mmCIF file of C-alpha atoms in Angstrom:
data_model
loop_
_atom_site.group_PDB
_atom_site.id
_atom_site.type_symbol
_atom_site.label_atom_id
_atom_site.label_comp_id
_atom_site.label_asym_id
_atom_site.label_seq_id
_atom_site.Cartn_x
_atom_site.Cartn_y
_atom_site.Cartn_z
ATOM 1 C CA MET Y 834 162.806 -175.315 -197.488
ATOM 2 C CA ALA Y 835 163.088 -174.751 -201.120
ATOM 3 C CA GLN Y 836 160.372 -175.764 -203.404
ATOM 4 C CA THR Y 837 160.641 -175.770 -207.257
ATOM 5 C CA THR Y 838 158.077 -174.224 -209.520
ATOM 6 C CA LYS Y 839 156.824 -175.213 -212.903
ATOM 7 C CA ASP Y 840 159.574 -172.747 -214.254
ATOM 8 C CA LYS Y 841 162.168 -174.456 -212.199
ATOM 9 C CA THR Y 842 162.907 -171.271 -210.066
ATOM 10 C CA GLU Y 843 164.059 -172.014 -206.594
ATOM 11 C CA LEU Y 844 162.027 -170.223 -203.916
ATOM 12 C CA ASP Y 845 162.884 -169.683 -200.311
ATOM 13 C CA VAL Y 846 159.690 -170.788 -198.810
ATOM 14 C CA PRO Y 847 159.630 -171.127 -194.954
ATOM 15 C CA HIS Y 848 158.864 -174.442 -193.454
ATOM 16 C CA TRP Y 849 155.596 -173.395 -192.056
ATOM 17 C CA LEU Y 850 154.046 -172.404 -195.316
ATOM 18 C CA CYS Y 851 152.585 -175.906 -195.533
ATOM 19 C CA ARG Y 852 149.239 -177.938 -195.694
ATOM 20 C CA SER Y 853 148.540 -177.644 -192.427
ATOM 21 C CA PHE Y 854 149.042 -173.864 -192.160
ATOM 22 C CA PHE Y 855 146.308 -173.346 -194.887
ATOM 23 C CA GLU Y 856 143.602 -175.516 -193.502
ATOM 24 C CA GLN Y 857 142.447 -172.810 -191.136
ATOM 25 C CA PHE Y 858 141.643 -170.633 -194.082
ATOM 26 C CA LEU Y 859 140.256 -173.416 -196.199
ATOM 27 C CA ARG Y 860 137.707 -174.343 -193.457
ATOM 28 C CA ARG Y 861 136.516 -170.582 -193.666
ATOM 29 C CA ASP Y 862 136.051 -170.617 -197.428
ATOM 30 C CA PHE Y 863 134.668 -174.304 -197.775
ATOM 31 C CA GLU Y 864 132.154 -175.512 -195.311
ATOM 32 C CA ASN Y 865 132.657 -179.114 -196.512
ATOM 33 C CA PHE Y 866 136.669 -179.080 -196.727
ATOM 34 C CA GLU Y 867 138.046 -182.422 -196.044
ATOM 35 C CA LYS Y 868 141.683 -182.328 -196.884
ATOM 36 C CA ILE Y 869 144.366 -180.891 -199.231
ATOM 37 C CA SER Y 870 145.438 -182.964 -202.130
ATOM 38 C CA LYS Y 871 148.019 -180.718 -203.482
ATOM 39 C CA LEU Y 872 149.873 -177.637 -202.526
ATOM 40 C CA GLU Y 873 151.988 -175.563 -204.975
ATOM 41 C CA VAL Y 874 153.847 -172.261 -204.337
ATOM 42 C CA LEU Y 875 154.415 -170.325 -207.132
ATOM 43 C CA PRO Y 876 156.487 -166.803 -207.548
ATOM 44 C CA THR Y 877 154.194 -163.910 -208.607
ATOM 45 C CA GLY Y 878 156.756 -161.860 -210.701
ATOM 46 C CA GLY Y 879 160.377 -161.400 -211.283
ATOM 47 C CA ASN Y 880 162.704 -159.406 -209.404
ATOM 48 C CA GLY Y 881 161.894 -155.693 -209.448
ATOM 49 C CA GLU Y 882 158.218 -156.102 -208.911
ATOM 50 C CA ASN Y 883 158.255 -156.360 -204.929
ATOM 51 C CA TYR Y 884 160.926 -155.043 -202.543
ATOM 52 C CA THR Y 885 159.717 -154.770 -198.966
ATOM 53 C CA THR Y 886 158.446 -158.298 -198.819
ATOM 54 C CA VAL Y 887 158.140 -161.503 -200.973
ATOM 55 C CA LEU Y 888 154.625 -162.302 -202.427
ATOM 56 C CA LEU Y 889 153.814 -165.778 -203.269
ATOM 57 C CA ARG Y 890 150.917 -167.436 -204.880
ATOM 58 C CA VAL Y 891 149.749 -170.582 -203.082
ATOM 59 C CA ARG Y 892 147.768 -173.042 -205.262
ATOM 60 C CA LEU Y 893 145.732 -175.654 -203.724
ATOM 61 C CA GLU Y 894 143.818 -178.722 -204.864
ATOM 62 C CA ILE Y 895 141.336 -179.679 -202.353
ATOM 63 C CA GLN Y 896 138.986 -182.684 -201.447
ATOM 64 C CA LEU Y 897 135.563 -182.008 -200.231
ATOM 65 C CA LYS Y 898 133.481 -184.289 -197.776
ATOM 66 C CA ASP Y 899 131.130 -184.922 -200.768
ATOM 67 C CA GLY Y 900 133.972 -186.349 -202.739
ATOM 68 C CA LYS Y 901 134.277 -183.492 -205.275
ATOM 69 C CA GLN Y 902 137.538 -181.802 -205.980
ATOM 70 C CA ALA Y 903 138.148 -178.028 -205.959
ATOM 71 C CA THR Y 904 140.953 -175.699 -206.569
ATOM 72 C CA THR Y 905 141.715 -172.446 -205.026
ATOM 73 C CA SER Y 906 144.705 -170.255 -204.158
ATOM 74 C CA TYR Y 907 145.808 -167.476 -201.879
ATOM 75 C CA MET Y 908 148.457 -164.779 -201.799
ATOM 76 C CA ALA Y 909 151.059 -165.283 -199.016
ATOM 77 C CA LYS Y 910 153.051 -162.045 -198.143
ATOM 78 C CA ILE Y 911 156.206 -163.089 -196.295
ATOM 79 C CA LEU Y 912 159.695 -161.874 -194.995
ATOM 80 C CA PRO Y 913 162.453 -161.587 -197.585
ATOM 81 C CA ALA Y 914 165.067 -164.359 -197.558
ATOM 82 C CA SER Y 915 168.054 -162.339 -196.779
ATOM 83 C CA PRO Y 916 168.782 -162.001 -192.839
ATOM 84 C CA THR Y 917 169.592 -158.416 -193.341
ATOM 85 C CA SER Y 918 166.499 -157.621 -195.136
ATOM 86 C CA GLN Y 919 164.249 -159.555 -192.512
ATOM 87 C CA GLN Y 920 165.706 -157.648 -189.860
ATOM 88 C CA LEU Y 921 165.227 -154.424 -191.526
ATOM 89 C CA VAL Y 922 161.550 -155.253 -192.632
ATOM 90 C CA GLN Y 923 160.553 -156.505 -189.048
ATOM 91 C CA SER Y 924 161.986 -153.248 -187.508
ATOM 92 C CA TRP Y 925 159.826 -151.151 -189.804
ATOM 93 C CA LYS Y 926 156.810 -152.992 -188.336
ATOM 94 C CA VAL Y 927 155.161 -153.171 -191.796
ATOM 95 C CA PHE Y 928 153.174 -156.309 -190.758
ATOM 96 C CA ASP Y 929 151.912 -154.919 -187.652
ATOM 97 C CA LYS Y 930 150.621 -152.021 -189.600
ATOM 98 C CA GLU Y 931 149.159 -154.024 -192.533
ATOM 99 C CA HIS Y 932 147.360 -156.456 -190.140
ATOM 100 C CA ASN Y 933 145.725 -153.655 -188.352
ATOM 101 C CA THR Y 934 144.580 -151.806 -191.523
ATOM 102 C CA TYR Y 935 143.135 -154.895 -193.160
ATOM 103 C CA SER Y 936 141.411 -156.415 -190.077
ATOM 104 C CA ASN Y 937 140.194 -152.927 -188.513
ATOM 105 C CA TYR Y 938 140.190 -149.928 -190.910
ATOM 106 C CA LEU Y 939 139.219 -151.208 -194.253
ATOM 107 C CA PRO Y 940 136.253 -153.017 -192.947
ATOM 108 C CA GLU Y 941 135.151 -150.077 -190.968
ATOM 109 C CA PHE Y 942 135.732 -147.771 -194.048
ATOM 110 C CA GLU Y 943 133.661 -150.011 -196.223
ATOM 111 C CA GLN Y 944 130.731 -150.024 -193.650
ATOM 112 C CA MET Y 945 130.895 -146.335 -193.370
ATOM 113 C CA PHE Y 946 130.304 -146.204 -197.217
ATOM 114 C CA ARG Y 947 127.726 -149.078 -197.023
ATOM 115 C CA ASP Y 948 125.639 -147.099 -194.238
ATOM 116 C CA ALA Y 949 125.640 -144.008 -196.610
ATOM 117 C CA GLY Y 950 124.213 -146.225 -199.298
ATOM 118 C CA LYS Y 951 127.088 -147.072 -201.428
ATOM 119 C CA GLU Y 952 128.958 -150.269 -201.752
ATOM 120 C CA ILE Y 953 132.725 -149.982 -201.961
ATOM 121 C CA THR Y 954 135.556 -152.492 -201.681
ATOM 122 C CA PHE Y 955 139.058 -151.249 -200.951
ATOM 123 C CA GLY Y 956 141.098 -154.280 -201.428
ATOM 124 C CA ALA Y 957 141.466 -158.071 -201.239
ATOM 125 C CA LYS Y 958 139.810 -160.272 -198.705
ATOM 126 C CA TYR Y 959 142.150 -160.522 -195.578
ATOM 127 C CA TYR Y 960 142.629 -163.725 -193.495
ATOM 128 C CA LYS Y 961 143.500 -163.396 -189.844
ATOM 129 C CA ILE Y 962 146.236 -165.951 -188.867
ATOM 130 C CA GLN Y 963 144.931 -168.021 -185.996
ATOM 131 C CA ASN Y 964 147.190 -169.210 -182.922
ATOM 132 C CA SER Y 965 150.429 -169.547 -185.129
ATOM 133 C CA GLY Y 966 152.758 -166.666 -183.784
ATOM 134 C CA LEU Y 967 153.401 -165.698 -187.366
ATOM 135 C CA GLU Y 968 151.562 -162.494 -187.529
ATOM 136 C CA ASN Y 969 154.830 -160.716 -187.679
ATOM 137 C CA GLU Y 970 156.138 -162.894 -190.519
ATOM 138 C CA ALA Y 971 153.286 -163.214 -192.898
ATOM 139 C CA VAL Y 972 149.915 -161.825 -194.268
ATOM 140 C CA ILE Y 973 147.494 -164.040 -196.098
ATOM 141 C CA LEU Y 974 145.103 -162.540 -198.670
ATOM 142 C CA GLU Y 975 142.583 -163.398 -201.469
ATOM 143 C CA ASP Y 976 144.070 -164.153 -204.605
ATOM 144 C CA LEU Y 977 142.735 -161.252 -206.830
ATOM 145 C CA GLY Y 978 143.953 -162.890 -209.857
ATOM 146 C CA ASN Y 979 140.992 -165.219 -209.659
ATOM 147 C CA SER Y 980 138.572 -162.464 -210.166
ATOM 148 C CA GLY Y 981 140.375 -161.086 -213.081
ATOM 149 C CA PHE Y 982 142.335 -158.208 -211.405
ATOM 150 C CA ARG Y 983 145.914 -157.256 -212.681
ATOM 151 C CA ASN Y 984 148.337 -154.657 -212.692
ATOM 152 C CA ILE Y 985 149.243 -152.447 -215.478
ATOM 153 C CA LYS Y 986 152.840 -152.630 -216.846
ATOM 154 C CA ARG Y 987 154.757 -150.374 -214.517
ATOM 155 C CA GLN Y 988 157.091 -149.192 -217.334
ATOM 156 C CA ASP Y 989 154.294 -147.946 -219.399
ATOM 157 C CA GLY Y 990 152.677 -145.933 -216.462
ATOM 158 C CA MET Y 991 148.981 -145.283 -216.002
ATOM 159 C CA ASP Y 992 146.939 -143.700 -218.852
ATOM 160 C CA LYS Y 993 144.184 -141.034 -217.969
ATOM 161 C CA GLU Y 994 141.494 -143.619 -217.356
ATOM 162 C CA HIS Y 995 143.611 -145.692 -215.009
ATOM 163 C CA THR Y 996 144.817 -142.763 -213.321
ATOM 164 C CA GLN Y 997 141.513 -141.430 -212.700
ATOM 165 C CA ALA Y 998 140.093 -144.815 -211.327
ATOM 166 C CA THR Y 999 143.093 -144.894 -208.867
ATOM 167 C CA LEU Y 1000 142.457 -141.237 -207.697
ATOM 168 C CA GLU Y 1001 138.765 -141.893 -207.113
ATOM 169 C CA LYS Y 1002 139.546 -144.961 -205.120
ATOM 170 C CA LEU Y 1003 142.338 -143.081 -203.081
ATOM 171 C CA ALA Y 1004 139.883 -140.267 -202.508
ATOM 172 C CA GLN Y 1005 137.208 -142.515 -201.190
ATOM 173 C CA PHE Y 1006 139.789 -143.985 -198.813
ATOM 174 C CA HIS Y 1007 140.954 -140.817 -197.672
ATOM 175 C CA ALA Y 1008 137.499 -139.574 -197.071
ATOM 176 C CA ALA Y 1009 136.625 -142.489 -194.954
ATOM 177 C CA SER Y 1010 139.730 -142.064 -193.007
ATOM 178 C CA ALA Y 1011 139.017 -138.284 -192.437
ATOM 179 C CA VAL Y 1012 135.511 -138.971 -191.198
ATOM 180 C CA ARG Y 1013 136.533 -141.689 -188.850
ATOM 181 C CA TYR Y 1014 139.244 -139.507 -187.400
ATOM 182 C CA GLU Y 1015 136.520 -136.933 -186.563
ATOM 183 C CA ARG Y 1016 134.279 -139.649 -185.178
ATOM 184 C CA LYS Y 1017 136.699 -141.532 -183.130
ATOM 185 C CA GLY Y 1018 139.731 -139.608 -182.653
ATOM 186 C CA GLU Y 1019 143.552 -140.115 -183.572
ATOM 187 C CA TYR Y 1020 145.207 -143.059 -185.284
ATOM 188 C CA PRO Y 1021 147.613 -144.989 -183.246
ATOM 189 C CA ASP Y 1022 151.260 -143.947 -183.172
ATOM 190 C CA LEU Y 1023 151.965 -146.822 -185.599
ATOM 191 C CA TYR Y 1024 150.722 -144.440 -188.312
ATOM 192 C CA ASP Y 1025 152.889 -141.436 -187.595
ATOM 193 C CA ARG Y 1026 155.508 -142.497 -190.173
ATOM 194 C CA ASN Y 1027 155.801 -144.677 -193.235
ATOM 195 C CA LEU Y 1028 158.679 -146.765 -191.623
ATOM 196 C CA LEU Y 1029 159.031 -146.924 -187.790
ATOM 197 C CA ASN Y 1030 162.537 -148.105 -186.980
ATOM 198 C CA GLY Y 1031 164.410 -144.764 -187.068
ATOM 199 C CA GLU Y 1032 167.455 -146.149 -188.656
ATOM 200 C CA ASP Y 1033 170.170 -143.610 -189.658
ATOM 201 C CA THR Y 1034 170.024 -143.355 -193.400
ATOM 202 C CA ALA Y 1035 172.156 -140.390 -193.845
ATOM 203 C CA GLU Y 1036 174.981 -142.303 -195.637
ATOM 204 C CA PHE Y 1037 172.489 -143.911 -197.911
ATOM 205 C CA GLN Y 1038 170.862 -140.492 -198.747
ATOM 206 C CA GLU Y 1039 174.177 -139.032 -199.363
ATOM 207 C CA LYS Y 1040 175.335 -141.558 -201.841
ATOM 208 C CA LEU Y 1041 172.107 -141.498 -203.639
ATOM 209 C CA ALA Y 1042 172.514 -137.853 -204.044
ATOM 210 C CA LYS Y 1043 175.859 -138.355 -205.459
ATOM 211 C CA SER Y 1044 174.760 -140.933 -207.889
ATOM 212 C CA LEU Y 1045 171.931 -138.607 -209.117
ATOM 213 C CA ILE Y 1046 174.158 -135.564 -209.273
ATOM 214 C CA SER Y 1047 176.918 -137.521 -211.280
ATOM 215 C CA CYS Y 1048 174.159 -138.423 -213.759
ATOM 216 C CA LEU Y 1049 172.925 -134.867 -214.195
ATOM 217 C CA PRO Y 1050 174.672 -134.513 -217.681
ATOM 218 C CA LEU Y 1051 172.458 -137.347 -218.895
ATOM 219 C CA TYR Y 1052 169.426 -135.277 -217.990
ATOM 220 C CA GLU Y 1053 170.676 -132.033 -219.551
ATOM 221 C CA ALA Y 1054 170.493 -130.519 -216.040
ATOM 222 C CA THR Y 1055 174.136 -129.839 -214.946
ATOM 223 C CA HIS Y 1056 172.834 -126.276 -213.989
ATOM 224 C CA LEU Y 1057 170.967 -127.982 -211.322
ATOM 225 C CA ALA Y 1058 174.142 -129.613 -209.588
ATOM 226 C CA ASN Y 1059 174.679 -127.014 -206.881
ATOM 227 C CA VAL Y 1060 170.884 -126.548 -206.153
ATOM 228 C CA LEU Y 1061 170.658 -130.285 -205.700
ATOM 229 C CA LYS Y 1062 173.732 -130.374 -203.506
ATOM 230 C CA GLU Y 1063 172.314 -127.744 -201.120
ATOM 231 C CA TYR Y 1064 168.886 -129.266 -201.062
ATOM 232 C CA THR Y 1065 169.979 -132.931 -200.348
ATOM 233 C CA ALA Y 1066 172.239 -131.866 -197.573
ATOM 234 C CA VAL Y 1067 169.241 -130.778 -195.787
ATOM 235 C CA ALA Y 1068 166.387 -133.017 -197.013
ATOM 236 C CA PRO Y 1069 164.756 -135.349 -194.697
ATOM 237 C CA ASP Y 1070 164.460 -139.065 -195.079
ATOM 238 C CA MET Y 1071 160.652 -138.785 -195.716
ATOM 239 C CA TYR Y 1072 160.040 -142.313 -195.264
ATOM 240 C CA GLN Y 1073 160.997 -142.226 -191.639
ATOM 241 C CA SER Y 1074 160.129 -138.592 -190.881
ATOM 242 C CA TYR Y 1075 157.020 -137.722 -188.773
ATOM 243 C CA ALA Y 1076 154.678 -135.356 -190.782
ATOM 244 C CA PRO Y 1077 154.656 -131.805 -189.277
ATOM 245 C CA ARG Y 1078 151.193 -130.704 -187.908
ATOM 246 C CA ARG Y 1079 150.181 -127.671 -189.582
ATOM 247 C CA GLU Y 1080 147.230 -125.656 -188.329
ATOM 248 C CA ASN Y 1081 143.958 -126.440 -189.992
ATOM 249 C CA GLU Y 1082 145.755 -128.723 -192.587
ATOM 250 C CA PHE Y 1083 143.364 -131.267 -193.951
ATOM 251 C CA CYS Y 1084 144.729 -134.798 -193.059
ATOM 252 C CA VAL Y 1085 143.982 -138.432 -193.838
ATOM 253 C CA LEU Y 1086 145.178 -142.018 -193.633
ATOM 254 C CA ASN Y 1087 147.463 -142.055 -196.655
ATOM 255 C CA HIS Y 1088 147.960 -145.406 -198.364
ATOM 256 C CA GLY Y 1089 151.719 -144.477 -197.998
ATOM 257 C CA ASP Y 1090 153.152 -146.622 -201.005
ATOM 258 C CA ALA Y 1091 150.794 -145.751 -203.671
ATOM 259 C CA TRP Y 1092 152.629 -146.576 -206.829
ATOM 260 C CA CYS Y 1093 151.251 -148.741 -209.733
ATOM 261 C CA ASN Y 1094 152.245 -152.145 -208.414
ATOM 262 C CA ASN Y 1095 150.138 -151.547 -205.465
ATOM 263 C CA ILE Y 1096 146.984 -150.835 -207.509
ATOM 264 C CA MET Y 1097 144.986 -153.703 -209.301
ATOM 265 C CA PHE Y 1098 142.246 -153.260 -211.954
ATOM 266 C CA GLN Y 1099 139.288 -155.545 -213.037
ATOM 267 C CA TYR Y 1100 137.984 -154.983 -216.336
ATOM 268 C CA ASP Y 1101 134.503 -155.971 -218.081
ATOM 269 C CA ASP Y 1102 134.120 -157.689 -221.238
ATOM 270 C CA ASN Y 1103 134.881 -154.637 -223.372
ATOM 271 C CA GLY Y 1104 138.134 -153.787 -221.515
ATOM 272 C CA ARG Y 1105 136.839 -150.958 -219.657
ATOM 273 C CA ILE Y 1106 137.847 -150.501 -215.881
ATOM 274 C CA ARG Y 1107 135.126 -152.305 -213.762
ATOM 275 C CA ASP Y 1108 136.899 -151.803 -210.247
ATOM 276 C CA THR Y 1109 140.065 -150.651 -208.719
ATOM 277 C CA TYR Y 1110 141.767 -152.305 -205.600
ATOM 278 C CA LEU Y 1111 144.314 -150.903 -203.513
ATOM 279 C CA VAL Y 1112 146.920 -153.437 -202.074
ATOM 280 C CA ASP Y 1113 149.908 -153.391 -199.782
ATOM 281 C CA PHE Y 1114 148.924 -151.242 -196.740
ATOM 282 C CA GLN Y 1115 152.209 -151.539 -195.072
ATOM 283 C CA MET Y 1116 153.246 -147.976 -195.111
ATOM 284 C CA SER Y 1117 150.224 -146.145 -194.238
ATOM 285 C CA ARG Y 1118 150.731 -142.620 -192.707
ATOM 286 C CA TYR Y 1119 148.433 -139.998 -191.216
ATOM 287 C CA CYS Y 1120 148.977 -136.727 -193.046
ATOM 288 C CA SER Y 1121 148.147 -134.495 -195.835
ATOM 289 C CA PRO Y 1122 146.826 -136.509 -198.959
ATOM 290 C CA ALA Y 1123 149.369 -134.612 -200.694
ATOM 291 C CA GLN Y 1124 151.819 -137.455 -200.022
ATOM 292 C CA ASP Y 1125 149.760 -140.107 -201.821
ATOM 293 C CA LEU Y 1126 149.172 -137.640 -204.750
ATOM 294 C CA ILE Y 1127 152.700 -136.641 -205.166
ATOM 295 C CA TYR Y 1128 153.846 -140.321 -204.950
ATOM 296 C CA LEU Y 1129 151.284 -141.703 -207.452
ATOM 297 C CA LEU Y 1130 151.240 -139.040 -210.064
ATOM 298 C CA LEU Y 1131 155.088 -138.487 -210.262
ATOM 299 C CA SER Y 1132 155.903 -142.357 -209.929
ATOM 300 C CA SER Y 1133 153.178 -144.095 -211.943
ATOM 301 C CA VAL Y 1134 151.475 -142.031 -214.537
ATOM 302 C CA ASN Y 1135 152.362 -142.368 -218.037
ATOM 303 C CA TYR Y 1136 155.086 -139.840 -219.082
ATOM 304 C CA ASP Y 1137 153.130 -138.173 -221.902
ATOM 305 C CA ILE Y 1138 150.627 -136.982 -219.387
ATOM 306 C CA LYS Y 1139 152.603 -136.848 -216.018
ATOM 307 C CA VAL Y 1140 153.453 -133.237 -216.096
ATOM 308 C CA ASP Y 1141 150.795 -131.834 -218.592
ATOM 309 C CA LYS Y 1142 147.755 -133.251 -216.587
ATOM 310 C CA PHE Y 1143 149.212 -133.053 -213.173
ATOM 311 C CA HIS Y 1144 147.095 -129.915 -212.149
ATOM 312 C CA TYR Y 1145 144.072 -131.696 -213.788
ATOM 313 C CA PHE Y 1146 144.691 -134.821 -211.781
ATOM 314 C CA ILE Y 1147 144.788 -132.780 -208.459
ATOM 315 C CA GLN Y 1148 141.513 -131.076 -209.484
ATOM 316 C CA TYR Y 1149 140.011 -134.528 -210.323
ATOM 317 C CA TYR Y 1150 140.997 -136.122 -207.118
ATOM 318 C CA HIS Y 1151 139.628 -132.852 -205.120
ATOM 319 C CA GLU Y 1152 136.182 -133.485 -206.926
ATOM 320 C CA LYS Y 1153 136.035 -137.120 -205.907
ATOM 321 C CA LEU Y 1154 137.356 -136.332 -202.329
ATOM 322 C CA THR Y 1155 134.621 -133.643 -201.612
ATOM 323 C CA GLU Y 1156 132.074 -135.863 -203.266
ATOM 324 C CA SER Y 1157 132.666 -138.761 -200.579
ATOM 325 C CA LEU Y 1158 133.127 -136.348 -197.765
ATOM 326 C CA LYS Y 1159 129.778 -135.000 -198.319
ATOM 327 C CA LEU Y 1160 128.355 -138.570 -198.699
ATOM 328 C CA LEU Y 1161 129.864 -139.496 -195.406
ATOM 329 C CA GLN Y 1162 128.719 -136.262 -193.797
ATOM 330 C CA TYR Y 1163 132.233 -134.952 -192.998
ATOM 331 C CA PRO Y 1164 131.519 -132.351 -190.020
ATOM 332 C CA LYS Y 1165 134.123 -129.867 -191.121
ATOM 333 C CA PRO Y 1166 134.434 -127.334 -193.933
ATOM 334 C CA LEU Y 1167 135.406 -129.191 -197.008
ATOM 335 C CA PRO Y 1168 138.940 -128.814 -198.085
ATOM 336 C CA SER Y 1169 139.332 -126.350 -200.881
ATOM 337 C CA LEU Y 1170 141.125 -127.214 -204.236
ATOM 338 C CA LYS Y 1171 143.287 -124.149 -203.693
ATOM 339 C CA GLY Y 1172 144.025 -125.713 -200.262
ATOM 340 C CA LEU Y 1173 144.910 -128.970 -201.782
ATOM 341 C CA HIS Y 1174 147.395 -127.283 -204.196
ATOM 342 C CA LYS Y 1175 149.047 -125.300 -201.401
ATOM 343 C CA ALA Y 1176 149.515 -128.846 -199.662
ATOM 344 C CA ILE Y 1177 151.297 -130.022 -202.608
ATOM 345 C CA PHE Y 1178 153.870 -127.225 -202.057
ATOM 346 C CA ASP Y 1179 153.917 -127.609 -198.356
ATOM 347 C CA ASN Y 1180 154.602 -131.414 -198.806
ATOM 348 C CA SER Y 1181 156.804 -131.010 -201.697
ATOM 349 C CA GLU Y 1182 159.700 -132.886 -199.907
ATOM 350 C CA TRP Y 1183 158.170 -136.094 -201.191
ATOM 351 C CA VAL Y 1184 159.089 -135.086 -204.861
ATOM 352 C CA TYR Y 1185 162.925 -135.630 -204.418
ATOM 353 C CA PRO Y 1186 162.517 -139.245 -203.034
ATOM 354 C CA VAL Y 1187 159.894 -139.992 -205.581
ATOM 355 C CA ILE Y 1188 161.864 -139.098 -208.731
ATOM 356 C CA SER Y 1189 165.225 -140.079 -207.526
ATOM 357 C CA LEU Y 1190 164.717 -143.403 -205.780
ATOM 358 C CA LEU Y 1191 161.060 -144.783 -206.598
ATOM 359 C CA LEU Y 1192 160.692 -143.743 -210.121
ATOM 360 C CA PRO Y 1193 164.087 -145.329 -211.155
ATOM 361 C CA VAL Y 1194 162.684 -148.511 -209.605
ATOM 362 C CA VAL Y 1195 159.296 -148.199 -211.492
ATOM 363 C CA LEU Y 1196 161.028 -147.743 -214.897
ATOM 364 C CA MET Y 1197 163.869 -150.340 -214.763
ATOM 365 C CA ASP Y 1198 163.557 -153.695 -216.185
ATOM 366 C CA SER Y 1199 163.219 -156.893 -214.071
ATOM 367 C CA SER Y 1200 166.686 -157.907 -212.844
ATOM 368 C CA GLU Y 1201 168.180 -160.328 -210.653
ATOM 369 C CA GLU Y 1202 169.873 -157.462 -208.861
ATOM 370 C CA ALA Y 1203 166.672 -155.494 -208.069
ATOM 371 C CA ASN Y 1204 166.116 -156.141 -204.624
ATOM 372 C CA MET Y 1205 166.109 -154.235 -201.243
ATOM 373 C CA ASP Y 1206 169.607 -155.528 -200.439
ATOM 374 C CA THR Y 1207 171.346 -154.098 -203.669
ATOM 375 C CA ILE Y 1208 169.406 -150.640 -203.395
ATOM 376 C CA MET Y 1209 170.136 -150.097 -199.675
ATOM 377 C CA ASP Y 1210 173.661 -151.404 -199.427
ATOM 378 C CA ASN Y 1211 175.974 -148.473 -198.856
ATOM 379 C CA ASP Y 1212 179.241 -150.150 -199.506
ATOM 380 C CA SER Y 1213 178.866 -152.305 -202.735
ATOM 381 C CA ASN Y 1214 175.828 -151.171 -204.889
ATOM 382 C CA ALA Y 1215 176.732 -147.751 -206.077
ATOM 383 C CA ASP Y 1216 177.106 -149.107 -209.480
ATOM 384 C CA PHE Y 1217 173.503 -150.561 -209.424
ATOM 385 C CA ARG Y 1218 171.947 -147.368 -208.263
ATOM 386 C CA LYS Y 1219 173.833 -145.574 -211.034
ATOM 387 C CA THR Y 1220 172.612 -148.224 -213.535
ATOM 388 C CA MET Y 1221 168.809 -147.394 -212.338
ATOM 389 C CA LEU Y 1222 169.648 -143.704 -213.028
ATOM 390 C CA ARG Y 1223 171.109 -144.348 -216.553
ATOM 391 C CA THR Y 1224 168.424 -146.298 -218.178
ATOM 392 C CA PRO Y 1225 166.830 -144.699 -221.094
ATOM 393 C CA ARG Y 1226 163.403 -144.539 -219.608
ATOM 394 C CA ILE Y 1227 164.614 -142.516 -216.542
ATOM 395 C CA ILE Y 1228 166.762 -140.436 -218.580
ATOM 396 C CA ASN Y 1229 163.867 -139.423 -220.677
ATOM 397 C CA GLN Y 1230 161.526 -138.555 -217.761
ATOM 398 C CA LEU Y 1231 164.102 -136.699 -215.661
ATOM 399 C CA LYS Y 1232 165.066 -134.265 -218.522
ATOM 400 C CA THR Y 1233 161.556 -133.163 -217.935
ATOM 401 C CA LEU Y 1234 160.840 -133.686 -214.122
ATOM 402 C CA LEU Y 1235 163.995 -132.191 -212.840
ATOM 403 C CA PRO Y 1236 163.530 -128.591 -214.186
ATOM 404 C CA TRP Y 1237 159.738 -128.911 -213.625
ATOM 405 C CA ALA Y 1238 160.467 -129.507 -209.944
ATOM 406 C CA HIS Y 1239 163.071 -126.956 -209.886
ATOM 407 C CA ASN Y 1240 160.821 -124.262 -211.446
ATOM 408 C CA LEU Y 1241 158.194 -124.925 -208.919
ATOM 409 C CA GLY Y 1242 160.743 -124.370 -206.000
ATOM 410 C CA PHE Y 1243 160.711 -127.969 -204.921
ATOM 411 C CA PHE Y 1244 164.440 -128.154 -204.482
ATOM 412 C CA GLU Y 1245 164.802 -124.998 -202.449
ATOM 413 C CA ALA Y 1246 166.886 -125.849 -199.356
ATOM 414 C CA SER Y 1247 165.579 -122.686 -197.429
ATOM 415 C CA SER Y 1248 162.037 -123.926 -197.639
ATOM 416 C CA VAL Y 1249 162.477 -127.435 -196.145
ATOM 417 C CA SER Y 1250 159.747 -128.103 -193.730
ATOM 418 C CA PRO Y 1251 160.747 -129.014 -189.899
ATOM 419 C CA TYR Y 1252 160.366 -132.730 -190.226
ATOM 420 C CA ARG Y 1253 161.715 -134.697 -187.255
ATOM 421 C CA LYS Y 1254 162.628 -138.457 -186.817
#
């Protein structure tokens, strides 16, 4: 059914997202809950803020058994309205992965730190859906906005303070996942890849590469045309590829989609960062932490410090990672800073998809066309992809990032790792 919000925006809200559905969560949060007086479904942002799934805020006015009134809200992550996108998202098994991470691994990781004397929360409170058969269609979470959490403006990127806060939380998450692996063994096959359906994306990859190469004059990088043609002809679809297993490589459970819209910050009265939460655990993958580092630093750090402080941020992450590994009594030799820098090079195939696909999405303005269908459609949306690649923000950044990546050897076709789908 469609519901009309205060700003008159029509939402495609599934029929089951109703009062009776939310009673199970309200009974957990309010011991004397009696009934729901009002339910309102609101959008959480414009197009361009969420792509894989739709995120809605559900605001509830409730009556308690003592006659008092209360107001609360939840976040509901649901399938997109488009049948094509629904089918694609379900084939990726993102809800399966997210339910498992929220219900099993996050509580376990937090308990590991608690046992070591440190109180850490990684993300929003998770609400298990009871007896509804909707586990593959929705994830229900605490509304972090009620606690003052918010995102930065994605087009501006994170400054040094926000980047360091994010890297510290990622380092803690990674450390706990590495220690858990040593204690309990491998993670399920669900975490072998970011996305699980194995769909043939060769045509999409080819058209994206052509769009980027056609825009090289805007980036003052026409000299890279042949380099990128050769590289993109052999570059894997990193989102669907299995990570290669390298001898003695330090591996962790990566967040998998660590860009600024999936990081939320809480501030004190003086505007300083009090806490940092990770959200959207639907693409986690067990591999080198280089994946999360490349993904975050190239997509979401402010342009003025993105390249200049890239190596500093790797060092800062390493410092926080080893600090947490020691605290949690990691039983193996600690990963070295030199080894972490080597891992960036060994996993540099992530650089191209981040700067050619993710970064344009991060930097573009909100748009009615900004959704999964328009980005993934091979037939009709080349113009939209070119529009993303021609915005002043992306032009400014790619003038720096393309030669930077080329000079580091990140576009060498001969050095592409043997990824498999």
